[in-house]
Amino acid sequence: MIPKEEIIEFFEQMKSNGTDTNTKMLYGYFFTNNEPKKLEKVSQELKKQGFEYVDIYPDETNQYWLHMERIEIHNSESLYSLNKKLYAIADKFSIKSYDGFDVGNADKTKGIERDTYVVPEKFKTNDFEKDGVQFLIIANLAFDQFPHKLEYSIFIEITSEYDIVNTSKMPNETDYAELDELELFIENNLNHNGIKSYYIGRTTCSGERKIYFVTNDKDGANGLMNFVKENGNKRKFEYKLTEDPKWSLYEEIKVKLNKK
């Protein structure tokens, strides 16, 4: 049986790719058997439950496949529950297996629609030596496929210093926690104040944590960052906004992510 965790991951992946899973979509369901007669009986059973017959066909190993489909709305719970029923039907008719599902646009002439402004999480980290000291970096590489770079071309660079207390020149445990809190604090403020932005990543080295966001609202971001800097209750920081339509800063971050 397909594990529930796998179905949850399936829906999370669709959502992270900008697919609205709360709309009607075309779900396909597949059954296998060594001969087609029992699959025909399964198709008749499923037709009574509102499924539509698509095809019974052999593959290159002469195993037969039944493809049924239905336009419906699912979440991980409902699809997991339906899968259990489909496994039970496979057992009832003593066929080889229920083999799983796929999903497509309810309009078969179109691909699955997605919100191209939704950026999935594809984080990568790297740890290398720079000028003899440790350099840490983490960033989201999903922006390689982001189609709105010209619109979102204002980079926000936040710098917060920390005390160097060891040879690695990395923050101590307290500083790490406060720096992470600062990052979350700024991200929450951008979101709550309606400043459209994306988190790019951060670097940590030699007494400095640099945090990067990108936005399409230069004036709004500048006003908010200045207010937060002067009135916030987190660590002190400096910031600057850079117009970068070529996303050269992001490309520099990618170079550091691949540095040996």
CSV table of N, CA and C in Angstrom, one decimal, residues 121-229:
chain,number,residue,atom,x,y,z
A,121,GLU,N,10.9,25.2,-2.3
A,121,GLU,CA,12.2,25.3,-1.5
A,121,GLU,C,13.1,24.2,-2.0
A,122,LYS,N,14.3,24.8,-2.4
A,122,LYS,CA,15.4,23.9,-3.0
A,122,LYS,C,16.7,24.4,-2.4
A,123,PHE,N,16.8,24.3,-1.1
A,123,PHE,CA,17.9,24.8,-0.4
A,123,PHE,C,19.2,24.0,-0.5
A,124,LYS,N,20.3,24.7,-0.6
A,124,LYS,CA,21.6,24.0,-0.6
A,124,LYS,C,22.5,24.7,0.3
A,125,THR,N,23.4,24.0,1.0
A,125,THR,CA,24.3,24.6,1.9
A,125,THR,C,25.8,24.3,1.5
A,126,ASN,N,26.7,25.1,2.0
A,126,ASN,CA,28.1,24.8,1.7
A,126,ASN,C,28.9,25.4,2.9
A,127,ASP,N,30.1,24.8,3.1
A,127,ASP,CA,30.9,25.2,4.2
A,127,ASP,C,32.4,25.0,3.6
A,128,PHE,N,33.1,26.2,3.5
A,128,PHE,CA,34.4,26.1,3.0
A,128,PHE,C,35.3,27.1,3.7
A,129,GLU,N,36.6,27.2,3.4
A,129,GLU,CA,37.5,28.1,4.0
A,129,GLU,C,37.6,29.3,3.1
A,130,LYS,N,37.5,30.5,3.7
A,130,LYS,CA,37.8,31.8,2.9
A,130,LYS,C,38.8,32.6,3.7
A,131,ASP,N,39.9,32.8,3.1
A,131,ASP,CA,41.0,33.5,3.8
A,131,ASP,C,41.4,32.8,5.1
A,132,GLY,N,41.3,31.5,5.1
A,132,GLY,CA,41.8,30.7,6.3
A,132,GLY,C,40.7,30.6,7.4
A,133,VAL,N,39.5,31.1,7.2
A,133,VAL,CA,38.5,30.9,8.2
A,133,VAL,C,37.2,30.3,7.6
A,134,GLN,N,36.4,29.8,8.4
A,134,GLN,CA,35.2,29.1,8.0
A,134,GLN,C,34.2,30.0,7.4
A,135,PHE,N,33.5,29.6,6.3
A,135,PHE,CA,32.5,30.4,5.6
A,135,PHE,C,31.3,29.5,5.4
A,136,LEU,N,30.2,29.9,6.0
A,136,LEU,CA,28.9,29.1,5.8
A,136,LEU,C,28.0,29.8,4.9
A,137,ILE,N,27.2,29.1,4.1
A,137,ILE,CA,26.3,29.7,3.2
A,137,ILE,C,25.1,28.7,3.0
A,138,ILE,N,23.9,29.3,3.0
A,138,ILE,CA,22.7,28.5,2.6
A,138,ILE,C,21.8,29.4,1.7
A,139,ALA,N,21.3,28.8,0.7
A,139,ALA,CA,20.4,29.6,-0.2
A,139,ALA,C,19.5,28.7,-1.0
A,140,ASN,N,18.4,29.3,-1.5
A,140,ASN,CA,17.4,28.6,-2.2
A,140,ASN,C,17.7,28.7,-3.7
A,141,LEU,N,18.0,27.5,-4.3
A,141,LEU,CA,18.3,27.5,-5.8
A,141,LEU,C,17.1,27.4,-6.7
A,142,ALA,N,15.9,27.4,-6.1
A,142,ALA,CA,14.7,27.2,-7.0
A,142,ALA,C,14.5,28.5,-7.8
A,143,PHE,N,15.2,29.6,-7.5
A,143,PHE,CA,15.1,30.8,-8.4
A,143,PHE,C,15.7,30.6,-9.7
A,144,ASP,N,16.4,29.5,-10.0
A,144,ASP,CA,16.9,29.3,-11.3
A,144,ASP,C,15.8,29.2,-12.3
A,145,GLN,N,14.6,28.8,-11.9
A,145,GLN,CA,13.4,28.7,-12.8
A,145,GLN,C,12.4,29.8,-12.5
A,146,PHE,N,12.7,30.8,-11.8
A,146,PHE,CA,11.8,31.8,-11.4
A,146,PHE,C,11.6,32.8,-12.6
A,147,PRO,N,10.4,32.9,-13.2
A,147,PRO,CA,10.2,33.7,-14.4
A,147,PRO,C,10.0,35.2,-14.2
A,148,HIS,N,10.1,35.6,-13.0
A,148,HIS,CA,9.7,37.0,-12.7
A,148,HIS,C,10.9,37.8,-12.2
A,149,LYS,N,12.1,37.5,-12.7
A,149,LYS,CA,13.3,38.2,-12.2
A,149,LYS,C,13.3,39.7,-12.5
A,150,LEU,N,12.8,40.1,-13.6
A,150,LEU,CA,12.8,41.5,-13.9
A,150,LEU,C,11.9,42.3,-13.0
A,151,GLU,N,10.8,41.7,-12.6
A,151,GLU,CA,9.9,42.3,-11.7
A,151,GLU,C,10.5,42.4,-10.3
A,152,TYR,N,11.0,41.3,-9.9
A,152,TYR,CA,11.7,41.2,-8.5
A,152,TYR,C,13.2,41.4,-8.7
A,153,SER,N,13.6,42.6,-8.6
A,153,SER,CA,15.0,42.9,-8.9
A,153,SER,C,15.7,43.8,-7.9
A,154,ILE,N,15.0,44.0,-6.7
A,154,ILE,CA,15.5,44.8,-5.6
A,154,ILE,C,16.0,43.9,-4.5
A,155,PHE,N,17.3,43.8,-4.4
A,155,PHE,CA,17.8,42.9,-3.3
A,155,PHE,C,18.0,43.6,-2.0
A,156,ILE,N,17.6,43.0,-1.0
A,156,ILE,CA,17.8,43.6,0.4
A,156,ILE,C,18.9,42.8,1.0
A,157,GLU,N,20.0,43.4,1.4
A,157,GLU,CA,21.1,42.8,2.1
A,157,GLU,C,21.1,43.3,3.5
A,158,ILE,N,20.9,42.4,4.5
A,158,ILE,CA,20.9,42.8,5.9
A,158,ILE,C,22.2,42.2,6.5
A,159,THR,N,22.9,43.1,7.2
A,159,THR,CA,24.2,42.7,7.9
A,159,THR,C,24.1,42.9,9.4
A,160,SER,N,24.4,41.8,10.1
A,160,SER,CA,24.4,41.9,11.6
A,160,SER,C,25.8,41.3,12.1
A,161,GLU,N,26.4,42.1,12.9
A,161,GLU,CA,27.8,41.6,13.4
A,161,GLU,C,27.6,40.8,14.7
A,162,TYR,N,28.6,39.9,14.9
A,162,TYR,CA,28.6,39.2,16.2
A,162,TYR,C,30.1,39.1,16.6
A,163,ASP,N,30.2,38.9,17.9
A,163,ASP,CA,31.6,38.8,18.5
A,163,ASP,C,32.3,37.6,18.1
A,164,ILE,N,33.6,37.7,17.7
A,164,ILE,CA,34.4,36.5,17.4
A,164,ILE,C,35.0,36.0,18.7
A,165,VAL,N,34.7,34.8,19.0
A,165,VAL,CA,35.2,34.2,20.3
A,165,VAL,C,36.0,32.9,20.1
A,166,ASN,N,36.1,32.5,18.9
A,166,ASN,CA,36.9,31.2,18.6
A,166,ASN,C,37.6,31.3,17.3
A,167,THR,N,38.5,30.4,17.1
A,167,THR,CA,39.4,30.4,15.9
A,167,THR,C,38.6,30.2,14.6
A,168,SER,N,37.4,29.6,14.7
A,168,SER,CA,36.6,29.4,13.4
A,168,SER,C,36.0,30.7,13.0
A,169,LYS,N,35.9,31.7,14.0
A,169,LYS,CA,35.2,32.9,13.8
A,169,LYS,C,33.7,32.8,13.4
A,170,MET,N,33.2,31.7,14.0
A,170,MET,CA,31.7,31.4,13.9
A,170,MET,C,31.0,32.0,15.1
A,171,PRO,N,29.7,32.2,15.0
A,171,PRO,CA,29.0,32.7,16.2
A,171,PRO,C,28.9,31.6,17.3
A,172,ASN,N,28.8,32.1,18.5
A,172,ASN,CA,28.5,31.1,19.6
A,172,ASN,C,27.1,30.8,19.6
A,173,GLU,N,26.7,29.9,20.5
A,173,GLU,CA,25.3,29.4,20.5
A,173,GLU,C,24.3,30.5,20.7
A,174,THR,N,24.5,31.4,21.5
A,174,THR,CA,23.6,32.5,21.8
A,174,THR,C,23.5,33.4,20.6
A,175,ASP,N,24.6,33.7,19.9
A,175,ASP,CA,24.5,34.6,18.7
A,175,ASP,C,23.8,33.9,17.6
A,176,TYR,N,24.1,32.6,17.4
A,176,TYR,CA,23.4,31.8,16.4
A,176,TYR,C,21.9,32.0,16.5
A,177,ALA,N,21.4,31.8,17.8
A,177,ALA,CA,20.0,31.8,18.0
A,177,ALA,C,19.4,33.2,17.7
A,178,GLU,N,20.1,34.3,18.2
A,178,GLU,CA,19.7,35.6,18.0
A,178,GLU,C,19.7,36.0,16.5
A,179,LEU,N,20.7,35.5,15.8
A,179,LEU,CA,20.8,35.8,14.3
A,179,LEU,C,19.6,35.2,13.6
A,180,ASP,N,19.3,33.9,14.0
A,180,ASP,CA,18.2,33.2,13.3
A,180,ASP,C,16.9,33.9,13.7
A,181,GLU,N,16.8,34.4,14.9
A,181,GLU,CA,15.5,35.2,15.3
A,181,GLU,C,15.4,36.5,14.5
A,182,LEU,N,16.5,37.1,14.3
A,182,LEU,CA,16.5,38.4,13.5
A,182,LEU,C,16.0,38.1,12.1
A,183,GLU,N,16.5,37.0,11.5
A,183,GLU,CA,16.1,36.6,10.1
A,183,GLU,C,14.6,36.4,10.0
A,184,LEU,N,14.1,35.6,11.0
A,184,LEU,CA,12.7,35.4,11.0
A,184,LEU,C,11.9,36.6,11.3
A,185,PHE,N,12.4,37.5,12.2
A,185,PHE,CA,11.7,38.7,12.5
A,185,PHE,C,11.5,39.6,11.3
A,186,ILE,N,12.6,39.7,10.5
A,186,ILE,CA,12.5,40.6,9.3
A,186,ILE,C,11.6,40.0,8.3
A,187,GLU,N,11.7,38.7,8.1
A,187,GLU,CA,10.8,38.0,7.1
A,187,GLU,C,9.3,38.2,7.5
A,188,ASN,N,9.0,38.0,8.8
A,188,ASN,CA,7.7,38.2,9.2
A,188,ASN,C,7.2,39.6,9.1
A,189,ASN,N,8.0,40.5,9.3
A,189,ASN,CA,7.6,41.9,9.1
A,189,ASN,C,7.4,42.3,7.7
A,190,LEU,N,8.2,41.8,6.8
A,190,LEU,CA,8.0,42.0,5.4
A,190,LEU,C,6.6,41.4,5.0
A,191,ASN,N,6.3,40.2,5.4
A,191,ASN,CA,5.1,39.5,5.1
A,191,ASN,C,3.9,40.2,5.7
A,192,HIS,N,3.9,40.5,6.9
A,192,HIS,CA,2.8,41.1,7.6
A,192,HIS,C,2.5,42.6,7.2
A,193,ASN,N,3.5,43.2,6.6
A,193,ASN,CA,3.3,44.6,6.1
A,193,ASN,C,3.0,44.6,4.6
A,194,GLY,N,2.8,43.5,4.0
A,194,GLY,CA,2.4,43.4,2.6
A,194,GLY,C,3.5,43.7,1.6
A,195,ILE,N,4.8,43.6,2.1
A,195,ILE,CA,5.9,43.8,1.2
A,195,ILE,C,6.2,42.5,0.5
A,196,LYS,N,5.9,42.4,-0.8
A,196,LYS,CA,6.1,41.2,-1.5
A,196,LYS,C,7.6,40.9,-1.6
A,197,SER,N,8.0,39.8,-1.1
A,197,SER,CA,9.5,39.5,-1.1
A,197,SER,C,9.7,38.0,-1.0
A,198,TYR,N,10.9,37.6,-1.3
A,198,TYR,CA,11.3,36.2,-1.3
A,198,TYR,C,12.6,36.1,-0.5
A,199,TYR,N,12.8,35.1,0.3
A,199,TYR,CA,14.0,34.8,1.0
A,199,TYR,C,15.0,34.1,0.1
A,200,ILE,N,16.2,34.7,-0.1
A,200,ILE,CA,17.2,34.1,-1.0
A,200,ILE,C,18.1,33.2,-0.2
A,201,GLY,N,18.7,33.7,0.9
A,201,GLY,CA,19.6,32.9,1.7
A,201,GLY,C,20.4,33.7,2.6
A,202,ARG,N,21.5,33.1,3.2
A,202,ARG,CA,22.4,33.9,4.1
A,202,ARG,C,23.8,33.3,4.1
A,203,THR,N,24.7,34.2,4.5
A,203,THR,CA,26.1,33.8,4.7
A,203,THR,C,26.6,34.1,6.1
A,204,THR,N,27.5,33.4,6.6
A,204,THR,CA,28.1,33.6,8.0
A,204,THR,C,29.6,33.4,7.9
A,205,CYS,N,30.3,34.5,8.3
A,205,CYS,CA,31.8,34.4,8.2
A,205,CYS,C,32.4,35.6,8.9
A,206,SER,N,33.4,35.4,9.7
A,206,SER,CA,34.3,36.4,10.2
A,206,SER,C,33.6,37.6,10.9
A,207,GLY,N,32.6,37.2,11.8
A,207,GLY,CA,31.9,38.2,12.6
A,207,GLY,C,30.7,38.9,11.9
A,208,GLU,N,30.3,38.4,10.7
A,208,GLU,CA,29.2,39.0,10.0
A,208,GLU,C,28.2,37.9,9.5
A,209,ARG,N,26.9,38.1,9.8
A,209,ARG,CA,25.8,37.4,9.2
A,209,ARG,C,25.2,38.3,8.2
A,210,LYS,N,25.1,37.8,6.9
A,210,LYS,CA,24.4,38.6,5.8
A,210,LYS,C,23.2,37.8,5.4
A,211,ILE,N,22.1,38.5,5.4
A,211,ILE,CA,20.8,37.8,5.0
A,211,ILE,C,20.3,38.5,3.8
A,212,TYR,N,19.7,37.7,2.8
A,212,TYR,CA,19.3,38.3,1.5
A,212,TYR,C,17.9,38.0,1.2
A,213,PHE,N,17.1,39.1,0.9
A,213,PHE,CA,15.8,38.9,0.3
A,213,PHE,C,15.8,39.7,-1.0
A,214,VAL,N,14.7,39.4,-1.8
A,214,VAL,CA,14.5,40.1,-3.0
A,214,VAL,C,13.0,40.6,-3.1
A,215,THR,N,12.8,41.8,-3.6
A,215,THR,CA,11.4,42.3,-3.5
A,215,THR,C,11.2,43.1,-4.8
A,216,ASN,N,9.9,43.4,-5.0
A,216,ASN,CA,9.5,44.3,-6.1
A,216,ASN,C,9.1,45.7,-5.6
A,217,ASP,N,9.2,45.9,-4.3
A,217,ASP,CA,8.7,47.1,-3.7
A,217,ASP,C,9.8,47.9,-3.0
A,218,LYS,N,10.6,48.7,-3.8
A,218,LYS,CA,11.7,49.3,-3.3
A,218,LYS,C,11.4,50.3,-2.1
A,219,ASP,N,10.4,51.2,-2.4
A,219,ASP,CA,10.0,52.2,-1.4
A,219,ASP,C,9.5,51.6,-0.1
A,220,GLY,N,8.6,50.6,-0.3
A,220,GLY,CA,8.0,49.9,0.8
A,220,GLY,C,9.0,49.2,1.7
A,221,ALA,N,9.9,48.5,1.0
A,221,ALA,CA,10.9,47.7,1.7
A,221,ALA,C,11.9,48.7,2.4
A,222,ASN,N,12.3,49.8,1.8
A,222,ASN,CA,13.2,50.7,2.4
A,222,ASN,C,12.5,51.4,3.6
A,223,GLY,N,11.3,51.7,3.5
A,223,GLY,CA,10.6,52.3,4.7
A,223,GLY,C,10.5,51.4,5.8
A,224,LEU,N,10.1,50.1,5.5
A,224,LEU,CA,9.9,49.1,6.6
A,224,LEU,C,11.3,48.8,7.2
A,225,MET,N,12.3,48.6,6.4
A,225,MET,CA,13.6,48.2,7.0
A,225,MET,C,14.1,49.3,7.9
A,226,ASN,N,13.9,50.6,7.5
A,226,ASN,CA,14.4,51.7,8.3
A,226,ASN,C,13.6,51.7,9.6
A,227,PHE,N,12.3,51.5,9.5
A,227,PHE,CA,11.5,51.5,10.8
A,227,PHE,C,11.9,50.4,11.7
A,228,VAL,N,12.1,49.2,11.1
A,228,VAL,CA,12.5,48.0,12.0
A,228,VAL,C,13.8,48.2,12.6
A,229,LYS,N,14.8,48.8,11.8
A,229,LYS,CA,16.1,49.0,12.3
A,229,LYS,C,16.1,50.0,13.5
